Coordinates of N, CA and C and ligand atoms in Angstrom, one line a residue:
X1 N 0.9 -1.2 0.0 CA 0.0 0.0 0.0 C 0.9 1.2 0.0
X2 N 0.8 2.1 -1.2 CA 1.4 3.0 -1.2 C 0.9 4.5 -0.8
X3 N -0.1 4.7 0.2 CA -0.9 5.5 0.6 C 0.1 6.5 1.7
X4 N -0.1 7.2 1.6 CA 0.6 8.5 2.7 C 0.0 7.8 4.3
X5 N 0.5 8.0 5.1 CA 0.5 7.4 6.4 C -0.9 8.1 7.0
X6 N -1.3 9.3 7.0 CA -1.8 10.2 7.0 C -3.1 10.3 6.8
X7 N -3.3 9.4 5.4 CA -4.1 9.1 4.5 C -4.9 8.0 4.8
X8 N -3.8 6.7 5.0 CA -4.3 5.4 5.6 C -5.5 5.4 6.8
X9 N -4.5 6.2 7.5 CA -5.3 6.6 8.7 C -6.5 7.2 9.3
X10 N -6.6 8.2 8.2 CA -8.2 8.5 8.2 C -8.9 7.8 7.4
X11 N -8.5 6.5 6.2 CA -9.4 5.9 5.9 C -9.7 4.5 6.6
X12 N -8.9 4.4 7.2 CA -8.9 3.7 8.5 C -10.1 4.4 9.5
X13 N -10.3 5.1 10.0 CA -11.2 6.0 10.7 C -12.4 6.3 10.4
X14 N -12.6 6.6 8.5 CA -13.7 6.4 7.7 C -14.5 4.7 8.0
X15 N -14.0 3.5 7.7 CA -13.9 2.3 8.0 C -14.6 1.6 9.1
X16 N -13.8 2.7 10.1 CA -14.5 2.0 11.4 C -15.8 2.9 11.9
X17 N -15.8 3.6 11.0 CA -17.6 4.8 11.3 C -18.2 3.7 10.8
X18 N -17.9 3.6 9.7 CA -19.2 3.0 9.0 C -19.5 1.8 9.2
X19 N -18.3 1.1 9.3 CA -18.4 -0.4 10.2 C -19.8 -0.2 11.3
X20 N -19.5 1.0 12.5 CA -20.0 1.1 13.7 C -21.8 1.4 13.1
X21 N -21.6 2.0 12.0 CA -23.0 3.0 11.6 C -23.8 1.3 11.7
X22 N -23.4 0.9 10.1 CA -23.6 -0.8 10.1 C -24.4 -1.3 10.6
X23 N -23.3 -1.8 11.5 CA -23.6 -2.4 12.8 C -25.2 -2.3 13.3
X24 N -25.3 -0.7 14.3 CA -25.8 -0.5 14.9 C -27.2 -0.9 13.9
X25 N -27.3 -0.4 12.4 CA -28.4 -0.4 12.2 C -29.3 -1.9 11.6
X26 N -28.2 -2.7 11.6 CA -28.2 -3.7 11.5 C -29.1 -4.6 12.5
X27 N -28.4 -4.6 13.5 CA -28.8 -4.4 15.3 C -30.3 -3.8 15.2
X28 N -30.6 -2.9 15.1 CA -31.5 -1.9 15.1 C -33.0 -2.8 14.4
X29 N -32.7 -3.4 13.3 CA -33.1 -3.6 12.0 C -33.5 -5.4 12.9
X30 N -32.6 -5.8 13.2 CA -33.1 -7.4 13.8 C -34.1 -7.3 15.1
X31 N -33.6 -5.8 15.8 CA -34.7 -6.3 16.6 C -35.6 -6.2 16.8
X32 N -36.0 -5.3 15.4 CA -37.3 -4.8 15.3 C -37.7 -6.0 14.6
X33 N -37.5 -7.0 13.9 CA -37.9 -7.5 13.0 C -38.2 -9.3 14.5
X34 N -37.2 -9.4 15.4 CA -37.6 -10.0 16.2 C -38.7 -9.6 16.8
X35 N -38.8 -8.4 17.1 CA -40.3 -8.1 18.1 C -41.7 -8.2 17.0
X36 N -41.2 -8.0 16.2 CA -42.4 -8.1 15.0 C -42.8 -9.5 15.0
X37 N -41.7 -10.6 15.0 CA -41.6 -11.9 14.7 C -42.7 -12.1 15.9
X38 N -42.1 -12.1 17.3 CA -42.5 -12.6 18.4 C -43.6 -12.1 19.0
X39 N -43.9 -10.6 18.8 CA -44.9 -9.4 19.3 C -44.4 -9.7 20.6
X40 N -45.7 -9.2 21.7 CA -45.0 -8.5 23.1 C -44.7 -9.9 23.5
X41 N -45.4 -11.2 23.1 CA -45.0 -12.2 24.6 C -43.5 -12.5 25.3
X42 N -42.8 -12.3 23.6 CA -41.0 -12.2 24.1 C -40.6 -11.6 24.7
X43 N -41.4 -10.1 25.1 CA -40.8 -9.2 25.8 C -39.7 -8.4 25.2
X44 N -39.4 -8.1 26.0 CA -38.2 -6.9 24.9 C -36.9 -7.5 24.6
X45 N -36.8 -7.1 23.1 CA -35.7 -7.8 22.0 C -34.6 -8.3 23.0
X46 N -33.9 -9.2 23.1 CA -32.3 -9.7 23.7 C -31.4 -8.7 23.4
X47 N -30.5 -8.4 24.1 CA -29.5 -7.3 24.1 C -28.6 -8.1 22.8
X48 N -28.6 -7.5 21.6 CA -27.7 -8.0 20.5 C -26.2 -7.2 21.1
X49 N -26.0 -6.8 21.8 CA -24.9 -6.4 21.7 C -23.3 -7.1 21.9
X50 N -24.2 -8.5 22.6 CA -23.2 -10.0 22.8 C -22.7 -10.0 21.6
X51 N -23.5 -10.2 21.0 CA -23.6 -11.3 19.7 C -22.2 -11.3 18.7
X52 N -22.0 -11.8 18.2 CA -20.4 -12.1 17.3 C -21.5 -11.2 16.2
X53 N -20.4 -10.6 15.1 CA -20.9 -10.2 13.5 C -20.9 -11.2 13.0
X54 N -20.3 -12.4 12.9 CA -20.9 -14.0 12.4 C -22.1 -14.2 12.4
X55 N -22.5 -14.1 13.9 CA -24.1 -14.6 14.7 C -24.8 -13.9 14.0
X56 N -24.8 -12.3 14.2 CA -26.0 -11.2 13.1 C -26.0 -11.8 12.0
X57 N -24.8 -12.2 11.1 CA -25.1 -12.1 10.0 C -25.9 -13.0 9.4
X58 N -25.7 -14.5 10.2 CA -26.5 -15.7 10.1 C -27.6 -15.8 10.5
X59 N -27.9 -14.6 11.3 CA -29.4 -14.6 11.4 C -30.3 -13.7 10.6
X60 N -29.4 -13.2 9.7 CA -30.5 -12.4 8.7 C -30.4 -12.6 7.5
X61 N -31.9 -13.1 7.2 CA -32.4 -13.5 6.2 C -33.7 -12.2 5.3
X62 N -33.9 -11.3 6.4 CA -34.8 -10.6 5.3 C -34.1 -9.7 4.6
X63 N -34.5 -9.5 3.4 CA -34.5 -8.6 2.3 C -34.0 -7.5 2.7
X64 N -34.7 -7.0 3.0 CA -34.9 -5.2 3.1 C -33.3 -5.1 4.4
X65 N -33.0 -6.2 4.5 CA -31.6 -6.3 5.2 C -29.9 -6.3 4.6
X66 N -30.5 -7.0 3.0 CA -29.3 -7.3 2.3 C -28.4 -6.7 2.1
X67 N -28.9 -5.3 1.4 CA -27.9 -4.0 0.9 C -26.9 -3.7 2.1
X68 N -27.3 -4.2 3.9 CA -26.8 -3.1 4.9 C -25.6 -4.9 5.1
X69 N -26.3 -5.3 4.7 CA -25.8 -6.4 5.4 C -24.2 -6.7 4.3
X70 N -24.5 -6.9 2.9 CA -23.7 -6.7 1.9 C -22.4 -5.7 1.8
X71 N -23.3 -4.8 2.4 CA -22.3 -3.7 3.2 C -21.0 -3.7 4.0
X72 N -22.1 -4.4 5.1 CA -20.9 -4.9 6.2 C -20.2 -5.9 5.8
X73 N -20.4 -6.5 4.7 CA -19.3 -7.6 4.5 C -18.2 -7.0 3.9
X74 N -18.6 -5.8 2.7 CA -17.7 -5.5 2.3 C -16.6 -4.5 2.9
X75 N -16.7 -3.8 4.2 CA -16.2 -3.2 5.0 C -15.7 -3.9 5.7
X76 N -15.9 -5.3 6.3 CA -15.3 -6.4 6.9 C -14.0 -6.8 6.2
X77 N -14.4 -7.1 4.8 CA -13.2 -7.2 3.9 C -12.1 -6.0 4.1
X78 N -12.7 -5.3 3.8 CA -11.6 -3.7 3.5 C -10.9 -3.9 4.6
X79 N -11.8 -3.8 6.1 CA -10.7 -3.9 6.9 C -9.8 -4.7 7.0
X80 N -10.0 -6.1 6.4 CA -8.7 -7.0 6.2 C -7.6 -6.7 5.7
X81 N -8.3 -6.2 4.2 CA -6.8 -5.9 3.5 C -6.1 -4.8 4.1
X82 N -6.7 -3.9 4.8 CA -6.4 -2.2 5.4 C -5.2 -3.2 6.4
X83 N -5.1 -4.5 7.3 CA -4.9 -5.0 8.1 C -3.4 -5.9 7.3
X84 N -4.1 -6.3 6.5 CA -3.1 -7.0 5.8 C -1.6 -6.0 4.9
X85 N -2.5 -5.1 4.5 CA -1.7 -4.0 4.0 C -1.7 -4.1 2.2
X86 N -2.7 -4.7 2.1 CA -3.1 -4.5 0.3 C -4.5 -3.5 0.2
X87 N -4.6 -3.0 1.2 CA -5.8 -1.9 1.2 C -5.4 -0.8 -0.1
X88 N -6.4 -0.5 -1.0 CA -6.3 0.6 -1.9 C -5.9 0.2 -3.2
X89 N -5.2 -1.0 -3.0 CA -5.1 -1.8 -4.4 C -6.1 -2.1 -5.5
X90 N -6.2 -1.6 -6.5 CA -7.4 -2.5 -7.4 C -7.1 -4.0 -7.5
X91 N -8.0 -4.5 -7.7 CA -8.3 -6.1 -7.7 C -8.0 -6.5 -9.2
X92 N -8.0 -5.5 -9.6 CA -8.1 -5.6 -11.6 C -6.5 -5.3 -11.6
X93 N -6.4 -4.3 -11.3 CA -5.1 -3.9 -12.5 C -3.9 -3.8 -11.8
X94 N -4.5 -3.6 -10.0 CA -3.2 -3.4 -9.1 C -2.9 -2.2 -8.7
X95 N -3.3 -0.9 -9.5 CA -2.8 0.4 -9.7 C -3.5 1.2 -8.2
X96 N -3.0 1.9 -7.6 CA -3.8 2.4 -6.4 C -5.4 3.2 -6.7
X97 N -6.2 3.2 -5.7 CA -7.1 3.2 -6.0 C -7.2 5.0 -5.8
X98 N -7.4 5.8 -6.0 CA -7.8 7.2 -5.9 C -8.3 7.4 -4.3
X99 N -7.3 8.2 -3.8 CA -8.0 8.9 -2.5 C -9.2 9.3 -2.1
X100 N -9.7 10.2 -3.1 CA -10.9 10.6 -2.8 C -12.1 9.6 -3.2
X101 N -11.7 8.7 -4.3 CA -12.7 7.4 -4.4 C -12.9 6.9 -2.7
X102 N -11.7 6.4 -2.5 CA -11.8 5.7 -1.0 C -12.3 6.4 -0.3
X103 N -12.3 7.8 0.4 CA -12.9 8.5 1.0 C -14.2 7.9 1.0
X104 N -14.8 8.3 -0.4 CA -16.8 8.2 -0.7 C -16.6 6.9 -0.6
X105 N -16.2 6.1 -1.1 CA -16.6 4.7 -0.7 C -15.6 3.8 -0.4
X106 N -15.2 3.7 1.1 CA -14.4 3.2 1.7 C -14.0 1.3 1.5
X107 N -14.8 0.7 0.6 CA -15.1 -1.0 0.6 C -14.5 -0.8 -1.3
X108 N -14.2 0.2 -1.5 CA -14.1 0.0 -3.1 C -13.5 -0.7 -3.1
X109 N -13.1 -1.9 -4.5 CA -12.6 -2.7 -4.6 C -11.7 -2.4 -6.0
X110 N -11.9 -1.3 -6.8 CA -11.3 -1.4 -8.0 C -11.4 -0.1 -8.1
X111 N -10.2 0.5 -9.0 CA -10.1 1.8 -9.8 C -11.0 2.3 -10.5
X112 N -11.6 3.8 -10.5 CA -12.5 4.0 -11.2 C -12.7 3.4 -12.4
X113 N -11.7 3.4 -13.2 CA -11.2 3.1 -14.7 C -12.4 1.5 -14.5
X114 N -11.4 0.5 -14.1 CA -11.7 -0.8 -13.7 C -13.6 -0.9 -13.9
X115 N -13.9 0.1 -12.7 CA -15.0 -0.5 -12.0 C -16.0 0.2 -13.0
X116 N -15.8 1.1 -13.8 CA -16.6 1.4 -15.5 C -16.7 0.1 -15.5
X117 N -16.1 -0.4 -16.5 CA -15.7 -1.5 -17.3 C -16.4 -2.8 -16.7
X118 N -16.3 -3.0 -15.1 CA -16.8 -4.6 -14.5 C -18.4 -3.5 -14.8
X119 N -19.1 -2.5 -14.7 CA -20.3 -2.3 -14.3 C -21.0 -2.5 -15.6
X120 N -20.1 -2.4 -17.0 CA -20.3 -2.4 -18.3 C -20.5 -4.2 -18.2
X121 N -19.7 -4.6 -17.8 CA -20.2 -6.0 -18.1 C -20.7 -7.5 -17.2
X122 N -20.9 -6.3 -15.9 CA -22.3 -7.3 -14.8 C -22.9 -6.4 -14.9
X123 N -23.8 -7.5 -14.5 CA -25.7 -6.6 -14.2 C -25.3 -5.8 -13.1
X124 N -26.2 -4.6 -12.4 CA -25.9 -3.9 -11.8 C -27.1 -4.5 -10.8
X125 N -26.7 -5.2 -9.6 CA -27.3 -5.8 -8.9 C -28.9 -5.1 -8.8
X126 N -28.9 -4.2 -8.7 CA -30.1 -3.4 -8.2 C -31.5 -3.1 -9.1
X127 N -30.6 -3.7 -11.0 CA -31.4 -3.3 -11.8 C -32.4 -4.7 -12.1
X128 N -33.7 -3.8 -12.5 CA -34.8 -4.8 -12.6 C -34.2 -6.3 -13.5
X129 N -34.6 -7.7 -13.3 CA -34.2 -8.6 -14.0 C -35.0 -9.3 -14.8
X130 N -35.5 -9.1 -15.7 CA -37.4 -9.3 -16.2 C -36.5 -10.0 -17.7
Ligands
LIG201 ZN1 -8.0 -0.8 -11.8

């Protein structure tokens, strides 16, 4: 990683916001969806705060969950390589990935250049599939 020390560091910082944002809304998001599940006889949702990010993630299965949950994987990743020290690398070409890209989206995985080009030739998850 050829990133300025400086640089690393506040996207390190970026990383672990958004990790925490995640998280929480993730959290937020199961236990509403438990109390819905269970209504009042459960009583009020289990404190998720035990729980491993394994455990959350294996327990969610609804929809309207995926995008945050997708999320958090890909920020889980980031922080590996951030850990490993291949953070900022494109996946494609190798070439570092743009500062201010990482900034706005801290889980990027490829060079702007690159990530044209894979969007040119996957579906773009989100678009209708008919
Ligand atoms: Zn690239």
């Amino acid at each position: 990683m050829s990133l300025p020390r400086q640089q690393a560091l506040e996207l390190r910082n970026v990383i672990e916001a958004r990790r925490s944002a995640l998280l929480n809304e993730i959290r937020e998001d199961v236990a509403r969806a438990r109390r819905e599940q269970f209504g009042e006889l459960a009583g009020p949702a289990p404190d998720a705060g035990d729980q491993s990010v394994a455990d959350l993630i294996a327990d969610l299965d609804q929809a309207d969950l995926s995008r945050d949950v997708d999320e958090l994987r890909a920020i889980e990743a980031a922080r590996e390589r951030l850990a490993q020290g291949h953070y900022g690398e494109c996946v494609n070409c190798g070439r570092d990935i743009d500062y201010a890209r990482l900034r706005a989206n801290p889980a990027a995985l490829r060079c702007i250049d690159c990530q044209r080009l894979y969007e040119k030739t996957h579906a773009v998850p989100s678009a209708p599939r008919l």
